[in-house]
Structure formats: structure tokens, C-alpha cells
CSV table of C-alpha atoms and ligand atoms in Angstrom, one decimal:
chain,number,residue,atom,x,y,z
M,1,MET,CA,103.8,110.7,105.4
M,2,THR,CA,103.9,107.0,105.0
M,3,PHE,CA,101.6,104.3,106.5
M,4,LEU,CA,104.4,103.2,108.8
M,5,GLN,CA,104.9,106.7,110.1
M,6,LEU,CA,101.1,106.8,110.9
M,7,GLY,CA,101.8,104.1,113.5
M,8,LEU,CA,100.6,101.0,111.6
M,9,PRO,CA,102.6,97.7,112.2
M,10,GLU,CA,104.8,96.5,109.5
M,11,GLU,CA,102.7,93.3,108.8
M,12,LEU,CA,99.8,95.6,107.8
M,13,VAL,CA,102.0,97.8,105.7
M,14,VAL,CA,103.1,94.8,103.7
M,15,VAL,CA,99.5,94.1,102.7
M,16,ILE,CA,98.7,97.8,102.1
M,17,GLU,CA,101.6,97.8,99.6
M,18,LYS,CA,100.4,94.6,98.0
M,19,GLU,CA,97.0,96.2,97.6
M,20,GLY,CA,98.7,99.0,95.6
M,21,TYR,CA,98.1,101.8,98.1
M,22,GLU,CA,101.1,104.1,97.5
M,23,ARG,CA,100.3,106.7,100.1
M,24,PRO,CA,97.7,107.4,102.7
M,25,TYR,CA,94.6,109.2,101.5
M,26,PRO,CA,93.8,112.5,103.3
M,27,ILE,CA,91.1,110.8,105.5
M,28,GLN,CA,93.6,108.1,106.5
M,29,LEU,CA,96.3,110.7,107.5
M,30,GLU,CA,93.8,112.0,110.0
M,31,THR,CA,91.9,109.0,111.2
M,32,ILE,CA,94.6,106.4,111.6
M,33,PRO,CA,96.7,108.2,114.4
M,34,ALA,CA,93.5,109.4,116.1
M,35,ILE,CA,91.9,106.0,116.3
M,36,ILE,CA,95.2,104.3,117.4
M,37,ALA,CA,95.4,106.9,120.2
M,38,GLY,CA,92.0,105.8,121.4
M,39,LYS,CA,90.2,109.0,120.6
M,40,ASP,CA,86.5,109.4,119.7
M,41,LEU,CA,86.0,110.5,116.1
M,42,LEU,CA,83.3,112.0,113.9
M,43,GLY,CA,84.2,111.4,110.2
M,44,ILE,CA,82.1,113.1,107.6
M,45,ALA,CA,83.2,111.2,104.5
M,46,LYS,CA,81.6,108.9,102.0
M,47,THR,CA,82.6,105.7,100.3
M,48,GLY,CA,85.3,106.4,97.8
M,49,SER,CA,87.4,108.5,100.1
M,50,GLY,CA,89.4,105.5,101.5
M,51,LYS,CA,87.1,105.5,104.6
M,52,THR,CA,87.0,101.8,105.2
M,53,ALA,CA,90.8,101.3,105.4
M,54,SER,CA,90.9,104.5,107.5
M,55,PHE,CA,89.1,102.7,110.3
M,56,VAL,CA,90.0,99.0,109.6
M,57,LEU,CA,93.7,99.5,109.8
M,58,PRO,CA,93.9,101.3,113.2
M,59,ILE,CA,91.2,99.1,114.7
M,60,LEU,CA,93.3,96.0,113.8
M,61,THR,CA,96.4,97.8,115.2
M,62,ASN,CA,94.7,98.3,118.5
M,63,ILE,CA,93.1,94.9,118.7
M,64,ARG,CA,96.5,93.3,118.7
M,65,LYS,CA,97.0,94.7,122.2
M,66,ARG,CA,93.8,93.4,123.5
M,67,LYS,CA,92.7,89.9,124.6
M,68,THR,CA,90.1,87.9,122.7
M,69,LEU,CA,87.0,87.9,124.9
M,70,LYS,CA,85.2,84.7,125.9
M,71,ASN,CA,81.6,83.7,126.2
M,72,ARG,CA,80.1,85.5,123.2
M,73,HIS,CA,81.6,88.9,124.0
M,74,VAL,CA,83.1,91.0,121.3
M,75,ASN,CA,85.9,93.6,121.3
M,76,VAL,CA,84.7,95.8,118.4
M,77,LEU,CA,81.2,96.4,117.2
M,78,VAL,CA,80.6,97.9,113.8
M,79,VAL,CA,76.9,98.8,113.0
M,80,VAL,CA,76.0,99.4,109.4
M,81,PRO,CA,72.7,100.0,107.6
M,82,THR,CA,72.8,97.3,104.9
M,83,ARG,CA,73.9,93.8,104.4
M,84,GLU,CA,76.0,94.7,101.4
M,85,LEU,CA,78.0,97.2,103.4
M,86,ALA,CA,78.4,94.6,106.3
M,87,ILE,CA,79.9,92.1,103.8
M,88,GLN,CA,82.1,94.7,102.2
M,89,ILE,CA,83.6,95.8,105.5
M,90,GLU,CA,84.0,92.2,106.6
M,91,THR,CA,86.0,91.5,103.5
M,92,VAL,CA,88.4,94.5,104.2
M,93,PHE,CA,88.9,93.4,107.8
M,94,LYS,CA,89.7,89.8,106.7
M,95,LEU,CA,92.0,91.0,104.0
M,96,PHE,CA,94.2,92.9,106.4
M,97,SER,CA,93.9,90.7,109.5
M,98,ARG,CA,95.2,87.7,107.6
M,99,SER,CA,98.7,89.2,107.7
M,100,LEU,CA,98.8,89.5,111.4
M,101,PRO,CA,100.4,86.8,113.6
M,102,GLU,CA,97.5,87.1,116.1
M,103,LYS,CA,94.3,85.3,115.3
M,104,ILE,CA,91.7,88.0,114.8
M,105,LYS,CA,88.2,86.8,114.0
M,106,THR,CA,85.8,89.0,112.1
M,107,LEU,CA,82.1,88.1,111.6
M,108,ALA,CA,79.3,89.9,109.7
M,109,VAL,CA,75.7,89.3,110.8
M,110,TYR,CA,72.7,90.6,108.9
M,111,GLY,CA,69.1,89.7,108.2
M,112,GLY,CA,67.6,87.9,105.2
M,113,VAL,CA,69.6,84.8,105.8
M,114,SER,CA,69.2,82.1,108.5
M,115,ILE,CA,70.2,83.2,112.0
M,116,ASN,CA,71.5,79.8,113.2
M,117,PRO,CA,74.9,79.7,111.5
M,118,GLN,CA,75.4,83.3,112.8
M,119,MET,CA,74.5,82.2,116.4
M,120,ILE,CA,77.0,79.3,116.1
M,121,ALA,CA,79.8,81.5,114.7
M,122,LEU,CA,79.5,84.0,117.5
M,123,GLN,CA,82.3,82.5,119.6
M,124,ASN,CA,85.7,84.3,120.1
M,125,VAL,CA,84.7,87.1,117.7
M,126,ASN,CA,87.0,90.2,117.9
M,127,VAL,CA,85.2,92.3,115.3
M,128,LEU,CA,81.4,92.0,114.8
M,129,ILE,CA,79.8,93.8,111.9
M,130,ALA,CA,76.1,93.9,112.1
M,131,THR,CA,72.9,95.4,110.7
M,132,PRO,CA,70.7,96.7,113.6
M,133,GLY,CA,67.7,94.4,113.2
M,134,ARG,CA,69.7,91.2,113.2
M,135,LEU,CA,71.9,92.4,116.0
M,136,ILE,CA,68.9,93.0,118.2
M,137,GLU,CA,67.6,89.4,117.5
M,138,LEU,CA,71.0,88.0,118.4
M,139,LEU,CA,71.0,90.1,121.6
M,140,GLU,CA,67.6,88.9,122.6
M,141,SER,CA,68.6,85.3,122.1
M,142,LYS,CA,71.7,86.0,124.2
M,143,SER,CA,73.9,84.8,121.3
M,144,VAL,CA,76.1,87.9,121.7
M,145,HIS,CA,76.9,90.2,124.6
M,146,LEU,CA,78.0,93.8,124.2
M,147,ASP,CA,78.9,94.9,127.7
M,148,GLN,CA,82.6,94.5,127.1
M,149,VAL,CA,82.8,96.3,123.7
M,150,GLU,CA,85.9,98.4,123.6
M,151,THR,CA,85.2,100.2,120.3
M,152,LEU,CA,81.9,101.1,118.7
M,153,LEU,CA,81.8,102.2,115.1
M,154,LEU,CA,78.7,103.4,113.3
M,155,ASP,CA,79.2,103.5,109.5
M,156,GLU,CA,76.9,105.5,107.3
M,157,ALA,CA,75.2,106.9,110.3
M,158,ASP,CA,73.0,109.2,108.2
M,159,LYS,CA,71.6,106.2,106.3
M,160,LEU,CA,71.1,104.2,109.5
M,161,LEU,CA,68.9,107.0,110.8
M,162,ASN,CA,67.2,107.6,107.5
M,163,LEU,CA,66.2,104.0,107.3
M,164,GLY,CA,64.4,104.5,110.7
M,165,PHE,CA,66.9,102.5,112.8
M,166,LYS,CA,66.8,105.1,115.6
M,167,LYS,CA,64.9,102.9,118.1
M,168,GLU,CA,67.2,99.9,117.4
M,169,MET,CA,70.3,102.1,117.8
M,170,ASP,CA,69.0,103.3,121.2
M,171,SER,CA,68.5,99.7,122.3
M,172,ILE,CA,72.0,98.7,121.1
M,173,ILE,CA,73.7,101.6,122.7
M,174,ARG,CA,72.0,100.7,126.1
M,175,CYS,CA,73.8,97.3,125.9
M,176,LEU,CA,77.2,98.8,125.6
M,177,PRO,CA,79.6,99.7,128.5
M,178,THR,CA,79.9,103.4,129.2
M,179,LYS,CA,83.6,103.4,128.8
M,180,ARG,CA,84.5,102.8,125.2
M,181,GLN,CA,85.9,104.3,122.1
M,182,ASN,CA,83.3,105.7,119.7
M,183,LEU,CA,83.7,106.2,116.0
M,184,LEU,CA,81.0,107.6,113.8
M,185,PHE,CA,81.2,107.9,110.0
M,186,SER,CA,78.5,109.6,107.9
M,187,ALA,CA,78.3,110.9,104.3
M,188,THR,CA,76.4,113.9,105.5
M,189,LEU,CA,76.0,115.9,108.7
M,190,ASN,CA,72.4,116.5,109.4
M,191,GLU,CA,70.4,117.2,112.5
M,192,GLU,CA,69.8,113.6,113.3
M,193,VAL,CA,73.5,112.6,112.9
M,194,ASP,CA,74.4,115.6,115.0
M,195,ASN,CA,72.0,114.4,117.7
M,196,ILE,CA,73.4,110.9,117.8
M,197,SER,CA,77.0,112.1,117.7
M,198,GLN,CA,76.3,114.3,120.7
M,199,LEU,CA,74.8,111.3,122.4
M,200,ILE,CA,77.6,108.9,121.9
M,201,LEU,CA,80.8,110.8,121.1
M,202,ASN,CA,83.1,112.1,123.8
M,203,GLU,CA,85.2,115.1,122.8
M,204,PRO,CA,85.6,113.8,119.3
M,205,ILE,CA,88.1,114.7,116.7
M,206,VAL,CA,86.0,115.9,113.7
M,207,ILE,CA,87.2,115.1,110.2
M,208,LYS,CA,85.5,116.4,107.1
M,209,ILE,CA,86.6,115.1,103.8
M,210,GLY,CA,84.8,116.9,100.9
M,211,VAL,CA,84.9,114.0,98.6
M,212,GLU,CA,81.5,114.6,97.1
M,213,GLU,CA,82.6,117.8,95.3
M,214,ASN,CA,85.9,116.2,94.2
M,215,ASP,CA,84.2,113.1,93.0
M,216,ILE,CA,81.6,115.1,91.0
M,217,ASP,CA,84.4,117.1,89.4
M,218,ALA,CA,86.1,113.9,88.3
M,219,ILE,CA,83.0,112.5,86.7
M,220,ILE,CA,82.0,113.3,83.2
M,221,GLN,CA,78.3,113.8,83.3
M,222,LYS,CA,76.0,113.7,80.3
M,223,ALA,CA,72.3,113.3,79.6
M,224,PHE,CA,70.2,112.2,76.7
M,225,ALA,CA,66.8,113.7,76.0
M,226,VAL,CA,64.8,110.6,75.1
M,227,GLU,CA,61.1,109.5,75.0
M,228,GLU,CA,60.3,107.0,77.7
M,229,ALA,CA,59.6,104.3,75.1
M,230,LYS,CA,63.0,104.8,73.5
M,231,LYS,CA,65.0,104.4,76.7
M,232,GLY,CA,65.4,100.6,76.2
M,233,PRO,CA,66.8,100.8,72.7
M,234,LEU,CA,69.1,103.7,73.7
M,235,LEU,CA,70.4,101.8,76.6
M,236,ARG,CA,71.2,98.8,74.4
M,237,TYR,CA,72.8,101.1,71.8
M,238,LEU,CA,75.1,102.6,74.5
M,239,ILE,CA,76.0,99.3,76.0
M,240,THR,CA,76.9,97.7,72.6
M,241,GLU,CA,78.5,100.7,70.9
M,242,LYS,CA,80.7,102.0,73.7
M,243,ASP,CA,83.7,100.1,74.8
M,244,TRP,CA,82.8,99.9,78.5
M,245,LYS,CA,84.0,96.9,80.5
M,246,GLN,CA,81.1,97.2,82.9
M,247,VAL,CA,78.0,99.2,83.4
M,248,LEU,CA,75.8,99.9,86.4
M,249,VAL,CA,72.3,100.9,85.5
M,250,PHE,CA,70.0,102.6,88.1
M,251,THR,CA,66.2,102.5,88.0
M,252,SER,CA,63.8,103.9,90.6
M,253,SER,CA,61.6,100.8,91.1
M,254,VAL,CA,62.1,97.1,91.6
M,255,TYR,CA,59.7,96.4,88.8
M,256,LYS,CA,61.7,98.6,86.4
M,257,ALA,CA,65.0,97.0,87.4
M,258,ASP,CA,63.6,93.6,86.6
M,259,SER,CA,62.1,94.6,83.3
M,260,VAL,CA,65.2,96.5,82.1
M,261,ALA,CA,67.4,93.5,83.0
M,262,ASP,CA,65.0,91.1,81.3
M,263,LYS,CA,64.9,93.1,78.1
M,264,LEU,CA,68.7,93.4,78.0
M,265,ARG,CA,69.0,89.6,78.3
M,266,LYS,CA,66.4,89.0,75.6
M,267,ASN,CA,68.6,91.2,73.4
M,268,GLY,CA,71.7,89.1,74.1
M,269,ILE,CA,73.2,91.4,76.8
M,270,GLU,CA,74.1,89.6,80.0
M,271,ALA,CA,72.4,91.6,82.8
M,272,THR,CA,71.1,90.9,86.3
M,273,ALA,CA,68.8,93.0,88.5
M,274,ILE,CA,69.6,93.6,92.1
M,275,HIS,CA,67.0,95.1,94.5
M,276,SER,CA,65.4,94.6,97.9
M,277,LYS,CA,62.9,92.0,96.7
M,278,LYS,CA,65.7,89.6,95.7
M,279,SER,CA,66.9,87.0,98.2
M,280,GLN,CA,70.1,87.8,100.1
M,281,LEU,CA,71.8,85.0,98.3
M,282,ALA,CA,70.8,86.2,94.9
M,283,ARG,CA,72.0,89.8,95.8
M,284,ASN,CA,75.3,88.5,97.0
M,285,MET,CA,75.9,86.3,94.0
M,286,ALA,CA,75.0,89.1,91.5
M,287,LEU,CA,77.3,91.6,93.3
M,288,GLU,CA,80.1,89.1,93.4
M,289,LYS,CA,79.8,88.3,89.7
M,290,PHE,CA,79.7,92.0,88.9
M,291,LYS,CA,82.7,92.7,91.1
M,292,SER,CA,84.7,89.9,89.6
M,293,GLY,CA,84.0,91.2,86.1
M,294,GLU,CA,82.0,88.1,85.1
M,295,LEU,CA,78.8,90.1,84.8
M,296,LYS,CA,78.8,93.0,82.4
M,297,VAL,CA,75.6,94.9,83.4
M,298,LEU,CA,74.1,95.2,86.8
M,299,VAL,CA,70.7,96.9,87.0
M,300,ALA,CA,70.0,98.3,90.5
M,301,THR,CA,67.6,100.3,92.5
M,302,ASP,CA,69.0,102.9,95.0
M,303,LEU,CA,69.7,100.0,97.4
M,304,LEU,CA,73.2,100.1,95.8
M,305,SER,CA,73.7,103.8,95.4
M,306,ARG,CA,75.6,104.1,98.7
M,307,GLY,CA,78.3,102.2,100.3
M,308,ILE,CA,79.2,99.7,97.7
M,309,ASP,CA,82.6,99.9,96.3
M,310,ILE,CA,83.3,98.6,92.9
M,311,ILE,CA,86.8,99.3,91.8
M,312,GLU,CA,87.2,101.3,88.6
M,313,LEU,CA,83.6,101.2,87.5
M,314,PRO,CA,83.8,103.2,84.2
M,315,VAL,CA,80.1,104.2,83.8
M,316,VAL,CA,76.9,104.6,85.6
M,317,ILE,CA,73.6,105.1,83.7
M,318,ASN,CA,70.5,106.6,85.3
M,319,TYR,CA,67.7,104.9,83.4
M,320,GLU,CA,65.4,106.8,85.6
M,321,LEU,CA,66.3,109.7,87.8
M,322,PRO,CA,66.2,109.2,91.6
M,323,ARG,CA,63.8,111.3,93.6
M,324,SER,CA,66.4,113.2,95.6
M,325,PRO,CA,69.5,115.1,94.3
M,326,LYS,CA,71.5,113.5,97.1
M,327,ASP,CA,70.7,110.1,95.7
M,328,TYR,CA,71.8,111.3,92.3
M,329,VAL,CA,75.2,112.2,93.7
M,330,HIS,CA,75.4,108.9,95.5
M,331,ARG,CA,74.5,107.0,92.3
M,332,ILE,CA,77.0,108.8,90.1
M,333,GLY,CA,79.6,108.5,92.8
M,334,ARG,CA,79.8,104.7,92.0
M,335,THR,CA,82.0,105.8,89.2
M,336,GLY,CA,85.1,108.1,89.4
M,337,ARG,CA,86.1,106.5,92.7
M,338,ALA,CA,89.1,107.8,94.6
M,339,ASP,CA,91.4,109.4,92.0
M,340,LYS,CA,89.9,107.7,88.9
M,341,SER,CA,87.6,109.4,86.4
M,342,GLY,CA,84.3,108.0,85.3
M,343,GLU,CA,81.2,108.7,83.3
M,344,ALA,CA,77.6,109.2,84.4
M,345,ILE,CA,74.8,109.2,81.8
M,346,SER,CA,71.2,110.1,82.5
M,347,LEU,CA,68.3,109.2,80.2
M,348,ILE,CA,65.9,112.0,80.6
M,349,SER,CA,62.3,111.6,79.5
M,350,PRO,CA,60.2,114.8,78.9
M,351,ASP,CA,58.5,114.1,82.3
M,352,GLU,CA,61.8,114.1,84.1
M,353,GLU,CA,63.2,117.4,82.5
M,354,HIS,CA,62.1,119.6,85.3
M,355,HIS,CA,63.4,117.3,88.0
M,356,PHE,CA,66.7,117.1,86.3
M,357,LYS,CA,67.0,120.9,86.3
M,358,VAL,CA,66.4,120.8,90.1
M,359,ILE,CA,69.1,118.2,90.5
M,360,GLN,CA,71.6,120.3,88.5
M,361,LYS,CA,70.8,123.4,90.5
M,362,LYS,CA,71.3,121.6,93.8
M,363,MET,CA,74.6,120.1,92.5
M,364,LYS,CA,75.6,123.5,91.2
M,365,LYS,CA,76.6,121.9,87.9
M,366,VAL,CA,75.2,122.1,84.4
M,367,VAL,CA,75.0,118.8,82.6
M,368,GLU,CA,75.1,118.8,78.8
M,369,THR,CA,71.9,117.2,77.3
M,370,LEU,CA,72.4,115.5,74.0
M,371,SER,CA,70.0,114.5,71.3
M,372,ILE,CA,69.5,110.8,70.3
M,373,GLU,CA,69.1,111.8,66.7
M,374,GLY,CA,71.0,109.4,64.4
M,375,LEU,CA,71.8,107.0,67.3
M,376,ILE,CA,68.8,104.8,67.3
T,401,AMP,P1,86.4,103.3,100.5
T,401,AMP,O1,86.1,104.7,100.6
T,401,AMP,O2,86.7,102.7,101.8
T,401,AMP,O3,85.2,102.6,99.8
T,401,AMP,O4,87.6,103.0,99.5
T,401,AMP,C1,87.6,103.3,98.1
T,401,AMP,C2,88.7,102.5,97.4
T,401,AMP,O5,89.9,103.1,97.6
T,401,AMP,C3,88.8,101.1,97.8
T,401,AMP,O6,88.8,100.3,96.6
T,401,AMP,C4,90.1,101.0,98.5
T,401,AMP,O7,90.7,99.7,98.3
T,401,AMP,C5,90.9,102.1,97.9
T,401,AMP,N1,91.9,102.7,98.8
T,401,AMP,C6,91.7,103.0,100.1
T,401,AMP,N2,92.8,103.6,100.5
T,401,AMP,C7,93.7,103.7,99.5
T,401,AMP,C8,95.0,104.3,99.4
T,401,AMP,N3,95.6,104.9,100.4
T,401,AMP,N4,95.6,104.3,98.1
T,401,AMP,C9,94.9,103.7,97.1
T,401,AMP,N5,93.7,103.1,97.2
T,401,AMP,C10,93.1,103.1,98.4
């Protein structure tokens, strides 16, 4: 099956080919025709499955048939949990919409930056991508109206609800017209996601893509047993000795992310920390530099463990383990994306040994633990 056979217009297929997509991923085979047909959809899939293109392409195909709405109304509303994800989805919409003869305007709005430019930009927007808090502010100031929305999409619905956005989601949903297409994507299907899907979805097509298991199989996982005090030297050894183009290092606290990045820099390794205490501008700049390959090492808290797509990231290092096994899977899923393989290395202090066993049990995988003897 080709992208053209799925019902996408030729102009989009040209860009798809330029992007090097040879054939539709499984999720795209199912979602593209369903969304084009105007159906409601529940997609259980995580980043790495080709999920973004699976909704961007059919949404753009449908928008071509619709009129741009006036007076701060939008055709499509995409609600996401984080600013980074908003920016990433905006980029994919822009990449593909540029090829279409119709003028399709996409705008991402999120907190942590000034609201005024967003208010001004909210004219003739076809696709609005928003984090819940900022969207509510824009609704309250009447900078945007949602009563003519034709398609609603919630991405990473599980995270939206985990982060406590339930109340905001209820307020947003109340502003929408009753007749609309609803699309809901979530990495996991838990009770809360099930509740919201029952609330908003109308006879949905349900698509489950088991990427987590596939991803994990594609990732070479290793661990080093190492005293806490030797984690820094071991990290530096690994970064300098191995021939990795780029490394994403995870820590569990903001403080640790800063101190690990500082120490790397003091030792001549270019590194930047990214976490919730950094300004939005600093976060965007660090992410951009990392994505473009300019920055070799990014040290992040779990803020980045979901949703952010960095193509062909060869290795992820857990400087500290995350609390939940799910976050472990999300972290290591930053490597081995789509059909590429990757490496995930965890630095395990004696205090973390038990927790690491729990993670392995949950994941149903045994990870080889290596000794650092002779390395540092
Ligand atoms: P996503 O799950 O949306 O984060 O996508 C993961 C990665 O797969 C992104 O880098 C996409 O550009 C890429 N991608 C999406 N669909 C395809 C496809 N059909 N063929 C090859 N790469 C793709």
C-alpha cells in the first residue's frame, strides 16, 4: 500500500518522498484513511511509531476542503501536554502544509513565553496546537473561539491527565461544538484515558500499535554497577571513549541535571542541561542545537522522556534511574526510534540495585550489568 493509495493528495506525497518515507508505517495504514473519512479515532501509540505524520497528513488533506474561518475561529484544535511537543507538532504541520497550494496557517501556543504575540497571531489560523493552561488564558481573553472547531485532537492524553489537566480539559471541551471529529492519541490506555475517550469519542476506530515492545527489542540495554561518586568519571569515560555522535543523559532532578552538565563542561565536553526550571527560550535553543547536531550532550530530566523525537539518537544514558518503570521505557525509547537500533546504558549505584531489578521485572527483560573495573 502506498501513501497515494491511502488517499493523500499528490502534493503531500511529494514531500513525504522527499522526507525519505518509503512506505506507510502500520499506524499510518490505519489512521490515514479513517481520519480522511471523518471518523473518530482512539490511537494507542507512542512517539516513534510515526504517529505525528499519521494525523498531520490526513488532517491537512481534509482541511483543504474546508474554508479558513474568520474572527479568531480555528478549524482544528490539537491539545498537547508540553510546549516541546506543541513545537514539534507545529514543525511537522508546517513541513507538510508548505507543499499545498492552499494557504494553511498553523500556530502553536504555550505558556512560559509572552502571550501578546500569540494573541496577535491568532487570526485566520487553521490548525491551533496548544497546551491547556495557555489555551484557557487565550479563551478567557477572547483571543480565540472554539465553537466552530471541526476536528479536535488530544495527543499524549495519558500525560495530559497525569499532569493534572483534567479540569482544564473539561473547560476546553465545553467550548467546542457538539458536532466535530475527535481524535485521541495516548501512549497507554489507563482508566483515566478510557474515561475521557468515552466522554469525547463517538464510535471510534481503535488502533493499538505495540511499539513499546518492538522498541525495547530494538534497543541494546546495558548497565554498569558503579558507586555514586564514580558516576561522573564513568560518564566522561563513556562519552570520550565511545564513538557516539550524540548522547542524551537523564537525571532525576533539576539540580543533578545542572551539576552533571556543569561537570562535563568543566572537563571540556560540550553539554547543556534542559529541565523545567530553565526558561522556555533556553529550552528551545538547547533542543534545537541538539537536534541540529551542534550540541553533543544534552542532560535532561524526565521532562524530555516522552514525546520528543530526535532522529537517530544512538545512545541514552540513565545517570540516575527514574522512579517508575514506565518512565524508564519512555527514556530509553528516545533511542532505537522507528526501525533503527540504539543503545541504552544505566549507571546503577548500590542504592539503585533493587529498583533496577523491579524495572527489569516489569519490563520482562534482563539487562546485563557490567563492572567498571579497568575502565576508570
Ligand atoms: P513520530 O512517532 O511521529 O515521532 O515519528 C517518528 C519518526 O519517524 C519521525 O522522525 C518521522 O519523521 C519518521 N517517520 C514517520 N513516518 C515515517 C515513514 N512512513 N517512513 C519513515 N519514517 C517515518
